[in-house]
């Protein structure tokens, strides 16, 4: 298919003569697919040709529209397949109250049209329909504050094309909801989970995941969330791991030989010396080249036990892989100096260490910290230490 | 293909107004249409591109060379695309989207389509008609009826300016 248009050079071609009307319908629909649905439907008033073009656009993108509008548009929409169905409710939860079937109806609409990308950000605490978890076309699923993930055992989850899964503040029927869900996602590459209260065991087992983000912050509506949980990660293909606000009582990791970048922020817990705890964890990051550690949550509560204990064996990643380290939230405490000294002395291939002190530290103290750290012996001649004095 | 011999292979592309362009094969095969011709062994002489004029083809080749010089870094590619399209008027964008469609270059197709969409997103019906040369063939009554049918879409539309 092509619409011919030939301009000979020098010919005057004001846009008002041909313009957009020379583009075929398929291209116009493609252009409309980049618009929010509201703007796309508005083009129906341009001319007769545009009257129902919007209804063949394969993307539906609603932001803060009333549920009656969404229902109307989905009824009038004619495309047989949907690439992207995105429903974002920025204002409050009044949208789908008192109708327990509404969310399910929209999900079923999208699933029936072989949706590839589904993004729902709608406050709701109804169970997500089981049919969603056997949607064979789904590539990208993102749920924000939306619905309860059912616990579907017995191989009942079949998401053979799902590559990206983002679950933010969703609820889970049970601890096994996550592991059962993951067991039906054979090609999943990226998992982002922001967790809320109630989950006791978080088991991430997947042979295919390459990027994993776990944020254990509660839903921001108060408190720091449940501290009594266990984390288990069995993801041998993992290349990037980010774990923040983690109060975990225990973190179990299988082999992570593919991991090359880690961004870790673990809170002190119970009676374990903080720095030692992090080093124990680094021990498991065997091949990591790029590491970011946030030390800000080493609070004063455990001052008396924050003693430094040098491990018997230097972690492998430290001695032969680590090229870049960023330490943030450094407070200038004695055990932190010892920790930094240990890292610099043993990181034989380190190229750069970046240090950002706590915001509360004055300029003078920062300068003292910089002087002190710059005197530490370095295992790697090429290593430079960058210090953020301004922050 | 070329990489094994050490010398980059160059292809010759011909526009529908008979302009000839040389382009590195590694950049040209961003076009699936051209890649298929190369793989089928049809790229020995001159590759005729009957649906692209010389002015547009020159622009597309600039894009091919620019984007293929950037290593696999989606952020940098995106900022190159944004910069590349920033000074293009609508007429050029319309030519480029047709060319990208014919050449089967999805990254260019998406970037240009998104750019056109961005231009029209918050504009009034009258502004889009004027800017994009769309003839209004509705009677006033028909137009009023369509607008009434979708009146929820007319909130938040910008007041017209002539840019």
mmCIF file of N, CA, C and O in Angstrom, chain A residues 1-9 13-24 26-27 30-32 34-39 41-51 54 62 65 69 72-73 76, chain B residues 16-17 50-53 90-91 94-95 97-98 101-102 109-110 113-114 116-118 120-125 128-138 142-143 146-147 149-150 152-157:
data_model
loop_
_atom_site.group_PDB
_atom_site.id
_atom_site.type_symbol
_atom_site.label_atom_id
_atom_site.label_comp_id
_atom_site.label_asym_id
_atom_site.label_seq_id
_atom_site.Cartn_x
_atom_site.Cartn_y
_atom_site.Cartn_z
ATOM 1 N N UNK A 1 0.831 -1.192 0.000
ATOM 2 C CA UNK A 1 0.000 0.000 0.000
ATOM 3 C C UNK A 1 0.867 1.243 0.000
ATOM 4 O O UNK A 1 1.834 1.300 0.717
ATOM 5 N N UNK A 2 0.571 2.160 -0.791
ATOM 6 C CA UNK A 2 1.262 3.433 -0.698
ATOM 7 C C UNK A 2 0.377 4.469 -1.354
ATOM 8 O O UNK A 2 -0.311 4.196 -2.329
ATOM 9 N N UNK A 3 0.415 5.614 -0.788
ATOM 10 C CA UNK A 3 -0.276 6.717 -1.426
ATOM 11 C C UNK A 3 0.801 7.533 -2.099
ATOM 12 O O UNK A 3 1.771 7.908 -1.467
ATOM 13 N N UNK A 4 0.654 7.774 -3.356
ATOM 14 C CA UNK A 4 1.707 8.479 -4.064
ATOM 15 C C UNK A 4 1.575 9.968 -3.912
ATOM 16 O O UNK A 4 0.526 10.543 -4.016
ATOM 17 N N UNK A 5 2.675 10.535 -3.670
ATOM 18 C CA UNK A 5 2.708 11.977 -3.709
ATOM 19 C C UNK A 5 4.087 12.334 -4.196
ATOM 20 O O UNK A 5 5.071 11.918 -3.610
ATOM 21 N N UNK A 6 4.127 13.055 -5.236
ATOM 22 C CA UNK A 6 5.441 13.395 -5.759
ATOM 23 C C UNK A 6 5.562 14.901 -5.861
ATOM 24 O O UNK A 6 4.696 15.574 -6.388
ATOM 25 N N UNK A 7 6.626 15.392 -5.258
ATOM 26 C CA UNK A 7 6.890 16.819 -5.356
ATOM 27 C C UNK A 7 8.056 17.004 -6.294
ATOM 28 O O UNK A 7 9.120 16.460 -6.065
ATOM 29 N N UNK A 8 7.861 17.768 -7.336
ATOM 30 C CA UNK A 8 9.049 18.127 -8.105
ATOM 31 C C UNK A 8 9.667 19.326 -7.420
ATOM 32 O O UNK A 8 8.967 20.140 -6.834
ATOM 33 N N UNK A 9 10.959 19.416 -7.514
ATOM 34 C CA UNK A 9 11.636 20.452 -6.753
ATOM 35 C C UNK A 9 11.197 21.823 -7.251
ATOM 36 O O UNK A 9 10.982 22.039 -8.431
ATOM 37 N N UNK A 13 4.242 23.880 -2.473
ATOM 38 C CA UNK A 13 3.381 22.856 -1.889
ATOM 39 C C UNK A 13 2.841 23.250 -0.526
ATOM 40 O O UNK A 13 3.265 22.745 0.495
ATOM 41 N N UNK A 14 1.918 24.174 -0.500
ATOM 42 C CA UNK A 14 1.393 24.548 0.805
ATOM 43 C C UNK A 14 0.652 23.378 1.441
ATOM 44 O O UNK A 14 -0.056 22.637 0.753
ATOM 45 N N UNK A 15 0.820 23.245 2.743
ATOM 46 C CA UNK A 15 0.221 22.114 3.444
ATOM 47 C C UNK A 15 -1.286 22.104 3.286
ATOM 48 O O UNK A 15 -1.924 21.073 3.351
ATOM 49 N N UNK A 16 -1.854 23.268 3.083
ATOM 50 C CA UNK A 16 -3.311 23.343 3.016
ATOM 51 C C UNK A 16 -3.884 22.646 1.794
ATOM 52 O O UNK A 16 -5.076 22.419 1.714
ATOM 53 N N UNK A 17 -3.036 22.308 0.816
ATOM 54 C CA UNK A 17 -3.577 21.639 -0.370
ATOM 55 C C UNK A 17 -3.694 20.132 -0.143
ATOM 56 O O UNK A 17 -4.766 19.563 -0.318
ATOM 57 N N UNK A 18 -2.609 19.497 0.282
ATOM 58 C CA UNK A 18 -2.689 18.047 0.477
ATOM 59 C C UNK A 18 -2.830 17.716 1.952
ATOM 60 O O UNK A 18 -3.780 17.129 2.399
ATOM 61 N N UNK A 19 -1.811 18.134 2.703
ATOM 62 C CA UNK A 19 -1.822 17.910 4.147
ATOM 63 C C UNK A 19 -1.952 16.464 4.518
ATOM 64 O O UNK A 19 -1.609 15.543 3.771
ATOM 65 N N UNK A 20 -2.495 16.282 5.680
ATOM 66 C CA UNK A 20 -2.548 14.976 6.312
ATOM 67 C C UNK A 20 -3.505 14.047 5.577
ATOM 68 O O UNK A 20 -3.422 12.836 5.684
ATOM 69 N N UNK A 21 -4.405 14.632 4.756
ATOM 70 C CA UNK A 21 -5.429 13.813 4.111
ATOM 71 C C UNK A 21 -4.852 12.829 3.110
ATOM 72 O O UNK A 21 -5.508 11.874 2.711
ATOM 73 N N UNK A 22 -3.593 13.071 2.682
ATOM 74 C CA UNK A 22 -2.999 12.144 1.728
ATOM 75 C C UNK A 22 -2.489 10.867 2.395
ATOM 76 O O UNK A 22 -2.162 9.905 1.722
ATOM 77 N N UNK A 23 -2.406 10.889 3.705
ATOM 78 C CA UNK A 23 -1.936 9.678 4.378
ATOM 79 C C UNK A 23 -3.056 8.641 4.410
ATOM 80 O O UNK A 23 -4.210 8.987 4.613
ATOM 81 N N UNK A 24 -2.709 7.380 4.186
ATOM 82 C CA UNK A 24 -3.748 6.336 4.238
ATOM 83 C C UNK A 24 -4.277 6.130 5.661
ATOM 84 O O UNK A 24 -3.618 6.499 6.624
ATOM 85 N N UNK A 26 -4.457 3.602 7.555
ATOM 86 C CA UNK A 26 -3.637 2.819 8.490
ATOM 87 C C UNK A 26 -2.612 3.707 9.189
ATOM 88 O O UNK A 26 -2.354 3.560 10.375
ATOM 89 N N UNK A 27 -2.046 4.662 8.425
ATOM 90 C CA UNK A 27 -1.049 5.540 9.038
ATOM 91 C C UNK A 27 -1.725 6.544 9.960
ATOM 92 O O UNK A 27 -1.229 6.836 11.050
ATOM 93 N N UNK A 30 -2.314 4.880 13.080
ATOM 94 C CA UNK A 30 -1.056 4.727 13.808
ATOM 95 C C UNK A 30 -0.717 6.031 14.540
ATOM 96 O O UNK A 30 -0.297 6.009 15.696
ATOM 97 N N UNK A 31 -0.912 7.148 13.856
ATOM 98 C CA UNK A 31 -0.656 8.447 14.501
ATOM 99 C C UNK A 31 -1.600 8.627 15.692
ATOM 100 O O UNK A 31 -1.183 9.020 16.777
ATOM 101 N N UNK A 32 -2.882 8.305 15.491
ATOM 102 C CA UNK A 32 -3.848 8.474 16.583
ATOM 103 C C UNK A 32 -3.522 7.568 17.775
ATOM 104 O O UNK A 32 -3.887 7.866 18.905
ATOM 105 N N UNK A 34 -0.923 7.280 19.259
ATOM 106 C CA UNK A 34 -0.028 7.943 20.211
ATOM 107 C C UNK A 34 -0.740 9.006 21.043
ATOM 108 O O UNK A 34 -0.120 9.678 21.857
ATOM 109 N N UNK A 35 -2.030 9.167 20.790
ATOM 110 C CA UNK A 35 -2.789 10.166 21.535
ATOM 111 C C UNK A 35 -3.560 9.511 22.677
ATOM 112 O O UNK A 35 -3.976 8.359 22.574
ATOM 113 N N UNK A 36 -3.798 10.278 23.766
ATOM 114 C CA UNK A 36 -4.772 9.779 24.750
ATOM 115 C C UNK A 36 -6.114 9.601 24.034
ATOM 116 O O UNK A 36 -6.403 10.327 23.069
ATOM 117 N N UNK A 37 -6.902 8.651 24.483
ATOM 118 C CA UNK A 37 -8.155 8.352 23.789
ATOM 119 C C UNK A 37 -9.057 9.582 23.671
ATOM 120 O O UNK A 37 -9.723 9.790 22.653
ATOM 121 N N UNK A 38 -9.010 10.420 24.674
ATOM 122 C CA UNK A 38 -9.838 11.629 24.625
ATOM 123 C C UNK A 38 -9.515 12.483 23.396
ATOM 124 O O UNK A 38 -10.416 12.918 22.670
ATOM 125 N N UNK A 39 -8.230 12.694 23.131
ATOM 126 C CA UNK A 39 -7.840 13.500 21.970
ATOM 127 C C UNK A 39 -8.107 12.763 20.671
ATOM 128 O O UNK A 39 -8.436 13.368 19.649
ATOM 129 N N UNK A 41 -10.564 10.571 20.074
ATOM 130 C CA UNK A 41 -11.997 10.615 19.753
ATOM 131 C C UNK A 41 -12.380 12.006 19.232
ATOM 132 O O UNK A 41 -13.221 12.138 18.336
ATOM 133 N N UNK A 42 -11.713 13.033 19.751
ATOM 134 C CA UNK A 42 -12.044 14.404 19.336
ATOM 135 C C UNK A 42 -11.815 14.624 17.840
ATOM 136 O O UNK A 42 -12.479 15.455 17.220
ATOM 137 N N UNK A 43 -10.923 13.870 17.226
ATOM 138 C CA UNK A 43 -10.657 14.057 15.793
ATOM 139 C C UNK A 43 -11.859 13.684 14.929
ATOM 140 O O UNK A 43 -11.891 14.002 13.748
ATOM 141 N N UNK A 44 -12.855 13.032 15.520
ATOM 142 C CA UNK A 44 -14.046 12.675 14.739
ATOM 143 C C UNK A 44 -14.746 13.927 14.204
ATOM 144 O O UNK A 44 -15.492 13.845 13.230
ATOM 145 N N UNK A 45 -14.507 15.079 14.831
ATOM 146 C CA UNK A 45 -15.163 16.311 14.375
ATOM 147 C C UNK A 45 -14.416 16.994 13.230
ATOM 148 O O UNK A 45 -14.879 17.996 12.696
ATOM 149 N N UNK A 46 -13.261 16.445 12.810
ATOM 150 C CA UNK A 46 -12.468 17.122 11.777
ATOM 151 C C UNK A 46 -13.162 17.105 10.414
ATOM 152 O O UNK A 46 -13.279 18.132 9.760
ATOM 153 N N UNK A 47 -13.581 15.920 9.989
ATOM 154 C CA UNK A 47 -14.265 15.792 8.697
ATOM 155 C C UNK A 47 -14.888 14.392 8.658
ATOM 156 O O UNK A 47 -14.658 13.584 9.555
ATOM 157 N N UNK A 48 -15.658 14.133 7.607
ATOM 158 C CA UNK A 48 -16.374 12.845 7.537
ATOM 159 C C UNK A 48 -15.420 11.654 7.547
ATOM 160 O O UNK A 48 -15.705 10.611 8.119
ATOM 161 N N UNK A 49 -14.279 11.843 6.888
ATOM 162 C CA UNK A 49 -13.329 10.741 6.850
ATOM 163 C C UNK A 49 -12.850 10.371 8.252
ATOM 164 O O UNK A 49 -12.521 9.214 8.531
ATOM 165 N N UNK A 50 -12.787 11.345 9.122
ATOM 166 C CA UNK A 50 -12.246 11.127 10.455
ATOM 167 C C UNK A 50 -13.309 10.641 11.447
ATOM 168 O O UNK A 50 -12.988 10.324 12.594
ATOM 169 N N UNK A 51 -14.563 10.603 11.003
ATOM 170 C CA UNK A 51 -15.671 10.348 11.931
ATOM 171 C C UNK A 51 -15.432 9.128 12.820
ATOM 172 O O UNK A 51 -15.591 9.181 14.029
ATOM 173 N N UNK A 54 -10.987 6.955 14.849
ATOM 174 C CA UNK A 54 -10.513 6.690 16.213
ATOM 175 C C UNK A 54 -10.929 5.300 16.694
ATOM 176 O O UNK A 54 -10.229 4.698 17.499
ATOM 177 N N UNK A 62 -6.915 5.899 28.855
ATOM 178 C CA UNK A 62 -7.801 6.785 29.611
ATOM 179 C C UNK A 62 -7.079 7.319 30.835
ATOM 180 O O UNK A 62 -6.470 6.555 31.582
ATOM 181 N N UNK A 65 -10.844 9.464 33.500
ATOM 182 C CA UNK A 65 -12.153 9.622 32.874
ATOM 183 C C UNK A 65 -13.206 8.930 33.747
ATOM 184 O O UNK A 65 -12.924 7.958 34.447
ATOM 185 N N UNK A 69 -17.905 7.170 30.694
ATOM 186 C CA UNK A 69 -17.191 7.509 29.459
ATOM 187 C C UNK A 69 -16.393 6.297 28.965
ATOM 188 O O UNK A 69 -16.433 5.936 27.784
ATOM 189 N N UNK A 72 -18.677 3.794 27.502
ATOM 190 C CA UNK A 72 -19.196 4.240 26.216
ATOM 191 C C UNK A 72 -18.161 4.018 25.109
ATOM 192 O O UNK A 72 -18.470 3.486 24.044
ATOM 193 N N UNK A 73 -16.930 4.426 25.396
ATOM 194 C CA UNK A 73 -15.883 4.291 24.378
ATOM 195 C C UNK A 73 -15.621 2.815 24.065
ATOM 196 O O UNK A 73 -15.495 2.435 22.897
ATOM 197 N N UNK A 76 -18.228 1.593 21.709
ATOM 198 C CA UNK A 76 -18.169 2.125 20.341
ATOM 199 C C UNK A 76 -16.905 1.702 19.590
ATOM 200 O O UNK A 76 -16.814 1.846 18.380
ATOM 201 N N UNK B 16 12.558 8.236 -6.297
ATOM 202 C CA UNK B 16 11.655 8.203 -7.454
ATOM 203 C C UNK B 16 11.873 9.381 -8.403
ATOM 204 O O UNK B 16 11.345 9.404 -9.504
ATOM 205 N N UNK B 17 12.645 10.392 -7.972
ATOM 206 C CA UNK B 17 13.009 11.455 -8.904
ATOM 207 C C UNK B 17 14.471 11.317 -9.335
ATOM 208 O O UNK B 17 15.159 12.305 -9.627
ATOM 209 N N UNK B 50 10.728 3.388 -5.215
ATOM 210 C CA UNK B 50 9.771 4.091 -6.066
ATOM 211 C C UNK B 50 8.807 4.999 -5.323
ATOM 212 O O UNK B 50 8.070 5.757 -5.936
ATOM 213 N N UNK B 51 8.766 4.858 -4.030
ATOM 214 C CA UNK B 51 7.783 5.642 -3.287
ATOM 215 C C UNK B 51 8.396 6.745 -2.433
ATOM 216 O O UNK B 51 7.721 7.291 -1.578
ATOM 217 N N UNK B 52 9.687 7.028 -2.651
ATOM 218 C CA UNK B 52 10.316 8.065 -1.827
ATOM 219 C C UNK B 52 11.025 9.069 -2.736
ATOM 220 O O UNK B 52 11.790 8.676 -3.612
ATOM 221 N N UNK B 53 10.743 10.356 -2.513
ATOM 222 C CA UNK B 53 11.433 11.364 -3.338
ATOM 223 C C UNK B 53 12.801 11.682 -2.738
ATOM 224 O O UNK B 53 13.097 11.322 -1.595
ATOM 225 N N UNK B 90 5.394 20.231 9.262
ATOM 226 C CA UNK B 90 4.434 19.151 9.107
ATOM 227 C C UNK B 90 4.545 18.450 7.758
ATOM 228 O O UNK B 90 4.448 17.226 7.667
ATOM 229 N N UNK B 91 4.779 19.259 6.729
ATOM 230 C CA UNK B 91 4.890 18.687 5.382
ATOM 231 C C UNK B 91 5.987 17.620 5.325
ATOM 232 O O UNK B 91 5.807 16.529 4.799
ATOM 233 N N UNK B 94 4.979 14.493 7.268
ATOM 234 C CA UNK B 94 4.037 13.646 6.521
ATOM 235 C C UNK B 94 4.790 12.825 5.475
ATOM 236 O O UNK B 94 4.529 11.620 5.301
ATOM 237 N N UNK B 95 5.761 13.455 4.787
ATOM 238 C CA UNK B 95 6.567 12.710 3.816
ATOM 239 C C UNK B 95 7.365 11.610 4.502
ATOM 240 O O UNK B 95 7.494 10.497 3.980
ATOM 241 N N UNK B 97 6.728 10.026 7.341
ATOM 242 C CA UNK B 97 5.943 8.916 7.865
ATOM 243 C C UNK B 97 5.557 7.965 6.726
ATOM 244 O O UNK B 97 5.569 6.744 6.885
ATOM 245 N N UNK B 98 5.279 8.535 5.553
ATOM 246 C CA UNK B 98 4.996 7.688 4.383
ATOM 247 C C UNK B 98 6.227 6.878 3.986
ATOM 248 O O UNK B 98 6.146 5.679 3.701
ATOM 249 N N UNK B 101 6.949 4.157 6.474
ATOM 250 C CA UNK B 101 6.001 3.062 6.294
ATOM 251 C C UNK B 101 6.415 2.179 5.116
ATOM 252 O O UNK B 101 6.474 0.955 5.220
ATOM 253 N N UNK B 102 6.774 2.828 4.008
ATOM 254 C CA UNK B 102 7.195 2.086 2.814
ATOM 255 C C UNK B 102 8.485 1.313 3.066
ATOM 256 O O UNK B 102 8.634 0.162 2.677
ATOM 257 N N UNK B 109 9.020 5.414 12.046
ATOM 258 C CA UNK B 109 7.560 5.505 11.906
ATOM 259 C C UNK B 109 6.922 5.937 13.231
ATOM 260 O O UNK B 109 6.093 6.834 13.282
ATOM 261 N N UNK B 110 7.336 5.276 14.314
ATOM 262 C CA UNK B 110 6.775 5.593 15.636
ATOM 263 C C UNK B 110 7.168 6.999 16.078
ATOM 264 O O UNK B 110 6.351 7.742 16.614
ATOM 265 N N UNK B 113 5.223 9.556 13.975
ATOM 266 C CA UNK B 113 3.800 9.524 14.333
ATOM 267 C C UNK B 113 3.579 10.176 15.690
ATOM 268 O O UNK B 113 2.630 10.949 15.878
ATOM 269 N N UNK B 114 4.463 9.863 16.636
ATOM 270 C CA UNK B 114 4.330 10.437 17.977
ATOM 271 C C UNK B 114 4.488 11.947 17.921
ATOM 272 O O UNK B 114 3.800 12.691 18.617
ATOM 273 N N UNK B 116 3.786 13.948 15.320
ATOM 274 C CA UNK B 116 2.568 14.537 14.741
ATOM 275 C C UNK B 116 1.446 14.534 15.790
ATOM 276 O O UNK B 116 0.734 15.513 15.978
ATOM 277 N N UNK B 117 1.327 13.410 16.526
ATOM 278 C CA UNK B 117 0.295 13.310 17.561
ATOM 279 C C UNK B 117 0.488 14.381 18.629
ATOM 280 O O UNK B 117 -0.461 15.034 19.063
ATOM 281 N N UNK B 118 1.752 14.578 18.983
ATOM 282 C CA UNK B 118 2.056 15.558 20.017
ATOM 283 C C UNK B 118 1.637 16.968 19.587
ATOM 284 O O UNK B 118 1.122 17.748 20.385
ATOM 285 N N UNK B 120 -0.829 17.757 17.623
ATOM 286 C CA UNK B 120 -2.276 17.959 17.563
ATOM 287 C C UNK B 120 -2.998 17.692 18.885
ATOM 288 O O UNK B 120 -4.163 18.051 19.036
ATOM 289 N N UNK B 121 -2.281 17.154 19.873
ATOM 290 C CA UNK B 121 -2.973 16.608 21.050
ATOM 291 C C UNK B 121 -3.977 17.553 21.706
ATOM 292 O O UNK B 121 -5.122 17.182 21.933
ATOM 293 N N UNK B 122 -3.551 18.737 22.019
ATOM 294 C CA UNK B 122 -4.441 19.605 22.793
ATOM 295 C C UNK B 122 -5.066 20.716 21.949
ATOM 296 O O UNK B 122 -5.633 21.667 22.475
ATOM 297 N N UNK B 123 -4.958 20.576 20.628
ATOM 298 C CA UNK B 123 -5.411 21.662 19.775
ATOM 299 C C UNK B 123 -6.891 21.521 19.419
ATOM 300 O O UNK B 123 -7.448 20.429 19.412
ATOM 301 N N UNK B 124 -7.484 22.662 19.057
ATOM 302 C CA UNK B 124 -8.901 22.656 18.679
ATOM 303 C C UNK B 124 -9.075 22.019 17.308
ATOM 304 O O UNK B 124 -8.124 21.900 16.529
ATOM 305 N N UNK B 125 -10.303 21.635 17.022
ATOM 306 C CA UNK B 125 -10.617 21.046 15.718
ATOM 307 C C UNK B 125 -10.254 22.015 14.594
ATOM 308 O O UNK B 125 -9.634 21.633 13.600
ATOM 309 N N UNK B 128 -6.431 22.181 13.991
ATOM 310 C CA UNK B 128 -5.886 20.985 13.330
ATOM 311 C C UNK B 128 -6.265 20.993 11.847
ATOM 312 O O UNK B 128 -5.442 20.688 10.981
ATOM 313 N N UNK B 129 -7.514 21.399 11.562
ATOM 314 C CA UNK B 129 -7.927 21.481 10.146
ATOM 315 C C UNK B 129 -7.019 22.435 9.376
ATOM 316 O O UNK B 129 -6.530 22.100 8.291
ATOM 317 N N UNK B 130 -6.799 23.608 9.943
ATOM 318 C CA UNK B 130 -5.973 24.608 9.239
ATOM 319 C C UNK B 130 -4.545 24.114 9.077
ATOM 320 O O UNK B 130 -3.970 24.161 8.001
ATOM 321 N N UNK B 131 -3.979 23.614 10.170
ATOM 322 C CA UNK B 131 -2.564 23.250 10.173
ATOM 323 C C UNK B 131 -2.302 22.055 9.256
ATOM 324 O O UNK B 131 -1.295 21.996 8.564
ATOM 325 N N UNK B 132 -3.211 21.085 9.279
ATOM 326 C CA UNK B 132 -2.977 19.848 8.534
ATOM 327 C C UNK B 132 -3.737 19.801 7.207
ATOM 328 O O UNK B 132 -3.780 18.760 6.545
ATOM 329 N N UNK B 133 -4.343 20.928 6.816
ATOM 330 C CA UNK B 133 -4.999 20.978 5.515
ATOM 331 C C UNK B 133 -6.163 20.017 5.377
ATOM 332 O O UNK B 133 -6.290 19.304 4.372
ATOM 333 N N UNK B 134 -7.018 19.963 6.385
ATOM 334 C CA UNK B 134 -8.172 19.061 6.326
ATOM 335 C C UNK B 134 -9.409 19.874 5.956
ATOM 336 O O UNK B 134 -9.740 20.858 6.616
ATOM 337 N N UNK B 135 -10.054 19.449 4.877
ATOM 338 C CA UNK B 135 -11.240 20.167 4.436
ATOM 339 C C UNK B 135 -12.445 19.711 5.258
ATOM 340 O O UNK B 135 -12.702 18.514 5.394
ATOM 341 N N UNK B 136 -13.193 20.673 5.790
ATOM 342 C CA UNK B 136 -14.366 20.339 6.585
ATOM 343 C C UNK B 136 -15.545 20.077 5.651
ATOM 344 O O UNK B 136 -16.079 20.984 5.031
ATOM 345 N N UNK B 137 -15.944 18.805 5.525
ATOM 346 C CA UNK B 137 -17.067 18.504 4.638
ATOM 347 C C UNK B 137 -18.357 18.216 5.410
ATOM 348 O O UNK B 137 -19.295 17.651 4.881
ATOM 349 N N UNK B 138 -18.363 18.568 6.692
ATOM 350 C CA UNK B 138 -19.615 18.468 7.459
ATOM 351 C C UNK B 138 -20.476 19.697 7.196
ATOM 352 O O UNK B 138 -19.951 20.801 7.017
ATOM 353 N N UNK B 142 -24.321 18.782 10.988
ATOM 354 C CA UNK B 142 -23.620 17.508 11.204
ATOM 355 C C UNK B 142 -22.472 17.690 12.195
ATOM 356 O O UNK B 142 -22.278 16.880 13.099
ATOM 357 N N UNK B 143 -21.726 18.774 11.999
ATOM 358 C CA UNK B 143 -20.585 19.010 12.876
ATOM 359 C C UNK B 143 -21.040 19.186 14.324
ATOM 360 O O UNK B 143 -20.444 18.623 15.250
ATOM 361 N N UNK B 146 -21.859 15.772 15.792
ATOM 362 C CA UNK B 146 -20.677 14.977 16.157
ATOM 363 C C UNK B 146 -20.072 15.512 17.449
ATOM 364 O O UNK B 146 -19.711 14.753 18.352
ATOM 365 N N UNK B 147 -19.984 16.839 17.534
ATOM 366 C CA UNK B 147 -19.397 17.432 18.735
ATOM 367 C C UNK B 147 -20.253 17.139 19.967
ATOM 368 O O UNK B 147 -19.722 16.914 21.062
ATOM 369 N N UNK B 149 -22.103 14.486 20.341
ATOM 370 C CA UNK B 149 -21.949 13.059 20.641
ATOM 371 C C UNK B 149 -20.706 12.788 21.491
ATOM 372 O O UNK B 149 -20.700 11.906 22.335
ATOM 373 N N UNK B 150 -19.644 13.543 21.227
ATOM 374 C CA UNK B 150 -18.394 13.319 21.963
ATOM 375 C C UNK B 150 -18.012 14.540 22.776
ATOM 376 O O UNK B 150 -16.843 14.919 22.828
ATOM 377 N N UNK B 152 -17.556 15.151 25.773
ATOM 378 C CA UNK B 152 -16.573 14.965 26.851
ATOM 379 C C UNK B 152 -15.141 15.191 26.367
ATOM 380 O O UNK B 152 -14.252 15.465 27.166
ATOM 381 N N UNK B 153 -14.933 15.088 25.049
ATOM 382 C CA UNK B 153 -13.559 15.223 24.547
ATOM 383 C C UNK B 153 -13.140 16.668 24.339
ATOM 384 O O UNK B 153 -11.987 16.940 24.004
ATOM 385 N N UNK B 154 -14.066 17.585 24.496
ATOM 386 C CA UNK B 154 -13.737 18.978 24.192
ATOM 387 C C UNK B 154 -13.336 19.785 25.422
ATOM 388 O O UNK B 154 -13.085 20.965 25.330
ATOM 389 N N UNK B 155 -13.261 19.119 26.564
ATOM 390 C CA UNK B 155 -12.745 19.813 27.747
ATOM 391 C C UNK B 155 -11.222 19.842 27.663
ATOM 392 O O UNK B 155 -10.614 18.880 27.216
ATOM 393 N N UNK B 156 -10.654 20.931 28.111
ATOM 394 C CA UNK B 156 -9.190 20.998 28.201
ATOM 395 C C UNK B 156 -8.492 21.269 26.885
ATOM 396 O O UNK B 156 -7.282 21.127 26.787
ATOM 397 N N UNK B 157 -9.256 21.660 25.855
ATOM 398 C CA UNK B 157 -8.633 21.987 24.574
ATOM 399 C C UNK B 157 -8.038 23.388 24.670
ATOM 400 O O UNK B 157 -8.646 24.294 25.230
#
